[in-house]
Short mmCIF file of C-alpha atoms and ligand atoms in Angstrom, two decimals:
data_model
loop_
_atom_site.label_atom_id
_atom_site.label_comp_id
_atom_site.label_asym_id
_atom_site.label_seq_id
_atom_site.Cartn_x
_atom_site.Cartn_y
_atom_site.Cartn_z
CA UNK A 1 29.68 -20.79 -50.78
CA UNK A 2 27.17 -20.74 -47.95
CA UNK A 3 27.74 -24.30 -46.65
CA UNK A 4 31.49 -23.71 -46.38
CA UNK A 5 30.90 -20.53 -44.36
CA UNK A 6 28.45 -22.36 -42.08
CA UNK A 7 30.79 -25.29 -41.57
CA UNK A 8 33.68 -22.95 -40.73
CA UNK A 9 31.51 -21.06 -38.24
CA UNK A 10 30.54 -24.32 -36.50
CA UNK A 11 34.20 -25.37 -36.34
CA UNK A 12 35.19 -21.98 -34.96
CA UNK A 13 32.56 -22.23 -32.22
CA UNK A 14 33.11 -25.87 -31.25
CA UNK A 15 34.91 -26.74 -28.03
CA UNK A 16 35.55 -30.38 -28.83
CA UNK A 17 35.44 -31.09 -32.55
CA UNK A 18 36.50 -34.52 -33.80
CA UNK A 19 36.88 -35.59 -37.45
CA UNK A 20 35.66 -38.94 -38.80
CA UNK A 21 37.09 -39.91 -42.17
CA UNK A 22 36.56 -42.66 -44.71
CA UNK A 23 37.91 -43.88 -48.01
CA UNK A 24 36.51 -40.83 -49.87
CA UNK A 25 39.11 -38.52 -48.31
CA UNK A 26 41.87 -40.54 -49.99
CA UNK A 27 40.47 -40.83 -53.52
CA UNK A 28 42.22 -37.55 -54.41
CA UNK A 29 45.47 -39.28 -53.39
CA UNK A 30 44.78 -41.89 -56.09
CA UNK A 31 43.38 -44.63 -53.81
CA UNK A 32 39.97 -45.95 -54.91
CA UNK A 33 37.20 -46.11 -52.30
CA UNK A 34 34.66 -48.93 -52.03
CA UNK A 35 31.41 -47.36 -53.15
CA UNK A 36 31.95 -44.49 -55.63
CA UNK A 37 30.01 -45.37 -58.80
CA UNK A 38 32.32 -46.46 -61.62
CA UNK A 39 35.60 -46.37 -59.65
CA UNK A 40 34.84 -47.98 -56.26
CA UNK A 41 36.55 -51.29 -55.52
CA UNK A 42 33.19 -53.05 -55.13
CA UNK A 43 32.76 -52.62 -58.92
CA UNK A 44 35.62 -54.98 -59.72
CA UNK A 45 36.00 -57.27 -56.72
CA UNK A 46 33.87 -58.80 -54.01
CA UNK A 47 35.74 -57.04 -51.21
CA UNK A 48 33.58 -58.67 -48.53
CA UNK A 49 34.95 -62.04 -49.67
CA UNK A 50 38.49 -61.02 -50.59
CA UNK A 51 39.15 -58.76 -47.58
CA UNK A 52 37.84 -61.25 -45.04
CA UNK A 53 39.46 -63.28 -42.29
CA UNK A 54 38.09 -66.41 -44.05
CA UNK A 55 39.98 -65.44 -47.19
CA UNK A 56 43.20 -64.92 -45.22
CA UNK A 57 42.92 -68.34 -43.58
CA UNK A 58 41.31 -70.43 -46.33
CA UNK A 59 42.19 -68.69 -49.63
CA UNK A 60 45.52 -66.97 -48.83
CA UNK A 61 46.69 -66.98 -52.48
CA UNK A 62 43.61 -65.01 -53.56
CA UNK A 63 43.78 -62.83 -50.42
CA UNK A 64 47.33 -61.71 -51.19
CA UNK A 65 46.73 -61.48 -54.94
CA UNK A 66 44.02 -58.85 -54.33
CA UNK A 67 45.53 -57.11 -51.35
CA UNK A 68 49.18 -56.98 -52.39
CA UNK A 69 48.45 -54.47 -55.17
CA UNK A 70 46.13 -52.45 -52.95
CA UNK A 71 48.64 -52.25 -50.08
CA UNK A 72 51.44 -51.25 -52.50
CA UNK A 73 49.24 -48.55 -53.98
CA UNK A 74 48.36 -47.18 -50.54
CA UNK A 75 51.96 -47.34 -49.30
CA UNK A 76 53.11 -45.29 -52.29
CA UNK A 77 50.43 -42.60 -51.93
CA UNK A 78 50.83 -39.18 -50.34
CA UNK A 79 48.37 -37.04 -48.36
CA UNK A 80 46.18 -34.60 -50.26
CA UNK A 81 44.82 -31.17 -49.34
CA UNK A 82 42.03 -32.59 -47.15
CA UNK A 83 44.45 -34.63 -45.00
CA UNK A 84 46.79 -31.63 -44.73
CA UNK A 85 44.03 -29.21 -43.70
CA UNK A 86 42.84 -31.63 -40.99
CA UNK A 87 46.39 -31.79 -39.63
CA UNK A 88 46.57 -27.99 -39.69
CA UNK A 89 43.25 -27.73 -37.84
CA UNK A 90 44.52 -30.15 -35.20
CA UNK A 91 47.70 -28.12 -34.73
CA UNK A 92 45.55 -25.00 -34.25
CA UNK A 93 43.44 -26.80 -31.61
CA UNK A 94 40.27 -26.61 -33.72
CA UNK A 95 40.05 -30.36 -34.37
CA UNK A 96 41.01 -32.51 -31.37
CA UNK A 97 41.45 -35.88 -33.08
CA UNK A 98 40.81 -37.87 -36.24
CA UNK A 99 38.92 -41.16 -36.20
CA UNK A 100 39.55 -42.90 -39.49
CA UNK A 101 38.26 -46.02 -41.20
CA UNK A 102 41.19 -45.79 -43.58
CA UNK A 103 44.12 -48.14 -43.43
CA UNK A 104 46.34 -46.06 -45.73
CA UNK A 105 48.17 -44.09 -43.01
CA UNK A 106 47.74 -40.79 -44.85
CA UNK A 107 46.61 -38.83 -41.77
CA UNK A 108 49.87 -39.77 -40.06
CA UNK A 109 51.86 -38.77 -43.15
CA UNK A 110 49.96 -35.46 -43.24
CA UNK A 111 50.98 -34.62 -39.66
CA UNK A 112 47.83 -35.44 -37.65
CA UNK A 113 48.87 -36.75 -34.22
CA UNK A 114 45.73 -37.88 -32.41
CA UNK A 115 44.54 -40.58 -34.79
CA UNK A 116 42.24 -43.52 -34.08
CA UNK A 117 42.72 -46.06 -36.88
CA UNK A 118 39.64 -48.13 -36.18
CA UNK A 119 40.21 -50.51 -39.11
CA UNK A 120 43.95 -50.90 -38.51
CA UNK A 121 46.71 -49.83 -40.90
CA UNK A 122 49.16 -51.08 -43.52
CA UNK A 123 52.39 -50.33 -41.64
CA UNK A 124 52.90 -53.73 -40.02
CA UNK A 125 51.86 -57.33 -39.50
CA UNK A 126 51.53 -59.57 -36.45
CA UNK A 127 52.26 -63.30 -36.08
CA UNK A 128 49.05 -65.17 -35.30
CA UNK A 129 51.08 -67.68 -33.24
CA UNK A 130 53.57 -65.83 -31.02
CA UNK A 131 52.41 -62.22 -31.55
CA UNK A 132 55.75 -61.05 -32.97
CA UNK A 133 55.51 -57.91 -35.02
CA UNK A 134 57.10 -57.15 -38.38
CA UNK A 135 56.92 -54.30 -40.88
CA UNK A 136 54.61 -54.54 -43.86
CA UNK A 137 57.72 -54.45 -46.10
CA UNK A 138 59.07 -57.55 -44.35
CA UNK A 139 55.68 -59.26 -44.64
CA UNK A 140 55.38 -58.41 -48.34
CA UNK A 141 58.96 -59.55 -49.07
CA UNK A 142 57.92 -63.02 -47.89
CA UNK A 143 54.80 -62.92 -50.09
CA UNK A 144 56.91 -61.77 -53.06
CA UNK A 145 59.24 -64.71 -52.41
CA UNK A 146 56.26 -67.06 -52.75
CA UNK A 147 55.59 -67.63 -49.03
CA UNK A 148 51.78 -67.48 -48.90
CA UNK A 149 50.66 -67.01 -46.22
CA UNK A 150 53.86 -65.37 -44.92
CA UNK A 151 55.36 -67.24 -41.97
CA UNK A 152 56.89 -66.01 -38.74
CA UNK A 153 60.68 -66.44 -38.42
CA UNK A 154 60.27 -67.26 -34.71
CA UNK A 155 57.47 -69.83 -34.64
CA UNK A 156 56.47 -70.56 -38.26
CA UNK A 157 52.82 -69.51 -37.85
CA UNK A 158 51.06 -67.23 -40.33
CA UNK A 159 51.65 -63.47 -40.15
CA UNK A 160 48.53 -61.35 -40.63
CA UNK A 161 48.61 -57.73 -41.79
CA UNK A 162 47.45 -55.35 -39.01
CA UNK A 163 44.28 -54.57 -40.96
CA UNK A 164 40.82 -55.21 -39.55
CA UNK A 165 39.30 -57.69 -42.00
CA UNK A 166 35.63 -58.48 -42.47
CA UNK A 167 34.73 -60.99 -39.70
CA UNK A 168 37.50 -59.67 -37.40
CA UNK A 169 36.60 -58.14 -34.01
CA UNK A 170 37.07 -54.39 -33.69
CA UNK A 171 40.41 -53.30 -32.16
CA UNK A 172 40.82 -51.26 -28.93
CA UNK A 173 41.10 -48.09 -31.07
CA UNK A 174 37.39 -48.41 -31.85
CA UNK A 175 36.33 -48.42 -28.19
CA UNK A 176 38.69 -45.50 -27.53
CA UNK A 177 37.10 -43.58 -30.42
CA UNK A 178 33.64 -44.43 -29.11
CA UNK A 179 34.55 -43.03 -25.68
CA UNK A 180 36.18 -39.96 -27.19
CA UNK A 181 32.84 -39.00 -28.69
CA UNK A 182 31.21 -38.75 -25.23
CA UNK A 183 32.43 -35.16 -24.99
CA UNK A 184 32.39 -34.28 -28.68
CA UNK A 185 30.20 -31.31 -29.62
CA UNK A 186 30.87 -31.38 -33.39
CA UNK A 187 31.70 -34.32 -35.65
CA UNK A 188 33.24 -33.34 -38.98
CA UNK A 189 32.71 -36.29 -41.33
CA UNK A 190 34.83 -36.35 -44.48
CA UNK A 191 34.57 -38.91 -47.30
CA UNK A 192 32.48 -41.70 -45.86
CA UNK A 193 29.29 -43.35 -47.08
CA UNK A 194 28.47 -43.95 -43.37
CA UNK A 195 27.06 -47.38 -44.09
CA UNK A 196 29.85 -49.62 -42.77
CA UNK A 197 29.12 -51.08 -39.33
CA UNK A 198 29.98 -50.47 -36.54
CA UNK A 199 31.56 -47.12 -37.52
CA UNK A 200 28.22 -45.91 -38.88
CA UNK A 201 26.93 -45.91 -35.28
CA UNK A 202 29.47 -43.28 -34.21
CA UNK A 203 27.62 -40.22 -35.61
CA UNK A 204 24.60 -41.17 -33.48
CA UNK A 205 26.61 -40.17 -30.41
CA UNK A 206 27.08 -36.56 -31.52
CA UNK A 207 24.41 -33.89 -31.82
CA UNK A 208 26.10 -31.62 -34.35
CA UNK A 209 27.32 -33.08 -37.63
CA UNK A 210 29.05 -31.51 -40.62
CA UNK A 211 29.23 -33.91 -43.58
CA UNK A 212 31.60 -33.48 -46.54
CA UNK A 213 30.82 -36.25 -49.04
CA UNK A 214 30.19 -36.42 -52.77
CA UNK A 215 27.18 -38.72 -52.46
CA UNK A 216 24.29 -38.54 -50.00
CA UNK A 217 24.64 -40.38 -46.68
CA UNK A 218 22.00 -41.75 -44.28
CA UNK A 219 22.89 -38.95 -41.82
CA UNK A 220 22.39 -35.98 -44.17
CA UNK A 221 18.88 -35.22 -42.93
CA UNK A 222 20.06 -34.56 -39.40
CA UNK A 223 23.37 -32.84 -40.20
CA UNK A 224 23.81 -29.12 -39.49
CA UNK A 225 25.66 -28.74 -42.80
CA UNK A 226 26.10 -31.06 -45.79
CA UNK A 227 28.78 -30.21 -48.36
CA UNK A 228 28.53 -32.33 -51.51
CA UNK A 229 31.91 -31.38 -52.93
CA UNK A 230 35.33 -32.96 -53.25
CA UNK A 231 36.94 -33.12 -49.84
CA UNK A 232 40.16 -31.32 -50.85
CA UNK A 233 38.25 -28.36 -52.24
CA UNK A 234 35.79 -28.27 -49.33
CA UNK A 235 38.46 -28.49 -46.63
CA UNK A 236 40.58 -25.78 -48.28
CA UNK A 237 37.47 -23.58 -48.44
CA UNK A 238 36.83 -24.12 -44.73
CA UNK A 239 40.47 -23.34 -43.94
CA UNK A 240 40.29 -20.10 -45.94
CA UNK A 241 37.20 -18.93 -44.04
CA UNK A 242 38.81 -19.80 -40.68
CA UNK A 243 41.81 -17.71 -41.74
CA UNK A 244 39.59 -14.80 -42.74
CA UNK A 245 37.88 -14.79 -39.35
CA UNK A 246 41.20 -14.99 -37.50
CA UNK A 247 40.85 -18.54 -36.15
CA UNK A 248 43.89 -19.84 -38.04
P1 NAD B 301 32.98 -45.87 -48.94
O1 NAD B 301 33.71 -46.33 -50.15
O2 NAD B 301 31.84 -46.68 -48.46
O3 NAD B 301 32.44 -44.41 -49.21
C1 NAD B 301 33.27 -43.40 -49.67
C2 NAD B 301 32.44 -42.16 -49.87
O4 NAD B 301 33.33 -41.12 -50.21
C3 NAD B 301 31.42 -42.28 -50.99
O5 NAD B 301 30.14 -41.99 -50.49
C4 NAD B 301 31.87 -41.22 -52.02
O6 NAD B 301 30.78 -40.49 -52.56
C5 NAD B 301 32.74 -40.32 -51.21
N1 NAD B 301 33.84 -39.72 -51.96
C6 NAD B 301 34.65 -40.30 -52.88
N2 NAD B 301 35.59 -39.43 -53.30
C7 NAD B 301 35.36 -38.28 -52.63
C8 NAD B 301 35.98 -37.00 -52.62
N3 NAD B 301 37.04 -36.73 -53.39
N4 NAD B 301 35.49 -36.04 -51.79
C9 NAD B 301 34.38 -36.28 -51.01
N5 NAD B 301 33.75 -37.46 -50.99
C10 NAD B 301 34.25 -38.46 -51.77
O7 NAD B 301 34.06 -45.64 -47.81
P2 NAD B 301 33.94 -45.79 -46.22
O8 NAD B 301 32.70 -45.16 -45.73
O9 NAD B 301 35.26 -45.38 -45.67
O10 NAD B 301 33.77 -47.36 -45.97
C11 NAD B 301 34.51 -48.28 -46.72
C12 NAD B 301 35.49 -49.15 -45.99
O11 NAD B 301 36.54 -49.26 -46.93
C13 NAD B 301 36.13 -48.62 -44.77
O12 NAD B 301 35.99 -49.62 -43.84
C14 NAD B 301 37.63 -48.48 -45.11
O13 NAD B 301 38.40 -49.17 -44.15
C15 NAD B 301 37.83 -49.26 -46.37
N6 NAD B 301 38.69 -48.63 -47.41
C16 NAD B 301 39.75 -47.90 -47.05
C17 NAD B 301 40.51 -47.30 -48.03
C18 NAD B 301 41.70 -46.47 -47.59
O14 NAD B 301 42.32 -46.76 -46.57
N7 NAD B 301 42.03 -45.42 -48.33
C19 NAD B 301 40.21 -47.46 -49.37
C20 NAD B 301 39.11 -48.26 -49.71
C21 NAD B 301 38.34 -48.85 -48.71
#
């Protein structure tokens, strides 16, 4: 397919390619995204309300009712072909780093090493009082035992999952990702609607874009290549071409 060949050629020629991923890269691992028609989480829940800092502080029972199942589902999921190919491309020096909006940790499980988790992750929680850290399993054990919100063993204050909620400030990883793109000559975007702020500003910093996404995005018109196919299939196609031309 022509777009796959073109994308592979751009990757092969790039000096500083970075990947930017969103929820769409993980749907093939069984985790629903937000905006896919029919299956996206927005269809069943008001995520803006339920995944917000206000919900955590003022409606903790509802917050954990919605998010407990989601976190469990993500924690039990494994990386798919698209995550694995990105890790392989990083190992080969073709992709320098992955900036991800995802909290599911699947890039880490796939073997990527330079990862900027700009919306946090589901591996741990932090006490909002003393800053003590705990694992997500420890946090969830408290929730399962009826402690909502979960409380810190040291100081008794609420423990918040290390996820960036709506209304939260962006973490240092976001500024680091922003700076990383100063020298980026190709941004490979995989599985993102590119409408969530402030991440949707990141592609503006890079001249050359390759977009792999099932639905159109606001950046398609200025991308070098747009591949409207499933990310696993598209990334495996790109890997095959890179192998054929001796880059992998
Ligand atoms: P989004 O839901 O807004 O968009 C996902 C895009 O991926 C859609 O445009 C869809 O067409 C596309 N898509 C779905 N399946 C695909 C596939 N197999 N191959 C290619 N494209 C596919 O997601 P977003 O842009 O990441 O923004 C949503 C926010 O939701 C992010 O902030 C993210 O933190 C959060 N989120 C994360 C997860 C996760 O960690 N896995 C899951 C749901 C939501």
